[in-house]
Amino acid sequence: MKKTKLRRAALLGAFLLAVCGGVLWLYRDAVFDARLAIRVYPVRTDKVTAPLRLAVLSDLHSCSYGENQEELLGALQALAPQPDAVLLAGDVVDDELPEESAWRAVSRLTEAYPCFYVTGNHEWWHPQGAERICREMERRGATVLRGDCRLLSVEKAGGVQRIQLCGIDDPESGASGAQLARAGERVDGGLFSVLLVHRPEEAEGLPYPFDLAVSGHAHGGQWRLPGLVNGLYAPGQGFFPRYAGGLYAFGETSLVVSRGLARESTRVPRIFNPPEIAVVDILPR
């Protein structure tokens, strides 16, 4: 009797596994969709009088988006209005994959937009080190933020709009805490201020008055069930991460977490979780 029950349970398990596999295969284009998604997040403030648009690209991990990164650049160029700046929120360069695709993307992005960059953990894990990557970013035209703040001025119909962009290295650097303190001390309360920080959990409970933080790192939780589970697992946050991807609020500070651009670099496939460019629209209140 016991063996019969075990056999039935095994057959039922095999049947259910086959059904799930069949469903995944039947809807594989939707489940394993690797096409680039664009998600727009509005953030309202009294500190601008005309809209500004920021594109957040994170976790490229040296992945390829077509010849000469045309898919990536084409997605940005198709936006209306165009981004006023591109924020590179870490792990642009992978520590294992060849770097060529990453540098091709950076070169094309800096030709078209003001670009601001912070390191991620994989840049610090790179055999040749993050310092070399930061120098190469600067050589290719990106502004590297390491406890620094820069002013972005954009001509708009209502006049020149100015916002402050600050950023810190990933905690793997050992310097992110001191950099955050330095950047926080430089925040101008009269300007809309943005903090680039690779890991979203680092933005929780900020002791400085940033209006917006942008990050990546979580890869969207890798597996999602839309409407039920926003993400299954993220490094640094564990299972069912709070900040897998999307728009969050901490009092007066908004946090936008990009689901990232990693495709062929991931050992575990993305499920219901296409790679994305997060777009932040800063709008007059």
PDB file of N, CA and C in Angstrom, residues 203 206 208-213 248-255:
ATOM      1  N   ALA A 203      19.891  52.888  -0.386  1.00  0.00           N
ATOM      2  CA  ALA A 203      19.144  54.146  -0.442  1.00  0.00           C
ATOM      3  C   ALA A 203      18.095  54.261   0.655  1.00  0.00           C
ATOM      4  N   LEU A 206      18.198  57.187   3.962  1.00  0.00           N
ATOM      5  CA  LEU A 206      19.280  58.140   3.711  1.00  0.00           C
ATOM      6  C   LEU A 206      19.201  59.312   4.694  1.00  0.00           C
ATOM      7  N   TYR A 208      20.384  62.180   4.277  1.00  0.00           N
ATOM      8  CA  TYR A 208      20.594  63.420   3.539  1.00  0.00           C
ATOM      9  C   TYR A 208      19.389  63.685   2.645  1.00  0.00           C
ATOM     10  N   PRO A 209      19.109  64.956   2.336  1.00  0.00           N
ATOM     11  CA  PRO A 209      17.848  65.307   1.661  1.00  0.00           C
ATOM     12  C   PRO A 209      17.887  65.148   0.142  1.00  0.00           C
ATOM     13  N   PHE A 210      18.202  63.954  -0.351  1.00  0.00           N
ATOM     14  CA  PHE A 210      18.113  63.711  -1.788  1.00  0.00           C
ATOM     15  C   PHE A 210      16.640  63.574  -2.175  1.00  0.00           C
ATOM     16  N   ASP A 211      16.291  64.125  -3.328  1.00  0.00           N
ATOM     17  CA  ASP A 211      14.907  64.016  -3.806  1.00  0.00           C
ATOM     18  C   ASP A 211      14.659  62.685  -4.504  1.00  0.00           C
ATOM     19  N   LEU A 212      15.711  62.134  -5.114  1.00  0.00           N
ATOM     20  CA  LEU A 212      15.575  60.902  -5.892  1.00  0.00           C
ATOM     21  C   LEU A 212      16.851  60.087  -5.773  1.00  0.00           C
ATOM     22  N   ALA A 213      16.706  58.788  -5.628  1.00  0.00           N
ATOM     23  CA  ALA A 213      17.834  57.856  -5.738  1.00  0.00           C
ATOM     24  C   ALA A 213      17.513  56.888  -6.873  1.00  0.00           C
ATOM     25  N   TYR A 248       9.666  53.463  -5.562  1.00  0.00           N
ATOM     26  CA  TYR A 248       9.421  53.364  -4.124  1.00  0.00           C
ATOM     27  C   TYR A 248       9.556  54.762  -3.517  1.00  0.00           C
ATOM     28  N   ALA A 249       9.064  54.917  -2.287  1.00  0.00           N
ATOM     29  CA  ALA A 249       9.150  56.216  -1.620  1.00  0.00           C
ATOM     30  C   ALA A 249       9.596  56.042  -0.183  1.00  0.00           C
ATOM     31  N   PHE A 250      10.544  56.891   0.238  1.00  0.00           N
ATOM     32  CA  PHE A 250      10.975  56.989   1.626  1.00  0.00           C
ATOM     33  C   PHE A 250      10.742  58.429   2.060  1.00  0.00           C
ATOM     34  N   GLY A 251       9.565  58.732   2.556  1.00  0.00           N
ATOM     35  CA  GLY A 251       9.278  60.114   2.918  1.00  0.00           C
ATOM     36  C   GLY A 251       9.314  61.002   1.693  1.00  0.00           C
ATOM     37  N   GLU A 252      10.216  61.985   1.696  1.00  0.00           N
ATOM     38  CA  GLU A 252      10.325  62.916   0.576  1.00  0.00           C
ATOM     39  C   GLU A 252      11.273  62.410  -0.507  1.00  0.00           C
ATOM     40  N   THR A 253      11.893  61.260  -0.301  1.00  0.00           N
ATOM     41  CA  THR A 253      12.834  60.714  -1.279  1.00  0.00           C
ATOM     42  C   THR A 253      12.172  59.600  -2.078  1.00  0.00           C
ATOM     43  N   SER A 254      12.261  59.685  -3.411  1.00  0.00           N
ATOM     44  CA  SER A 254      11.794  58.617  -4.290  1.00  0.00           C
ATOM     45  C   SER A 254      12.980  57.744  -4.674  1.00  0.00           C
ATOM     46  N   LEU A 255      12.718  56.463  -4.866  1.00  0.00           N
ATOM     47  CA  LEU A 255      13.734  55.517  -5.317  1.00  0.00           C
ATOM     48  C   LEU A 255      13.216  54.799  -6.555  1.00  0.00           C
TER      49      LEU A 255
END
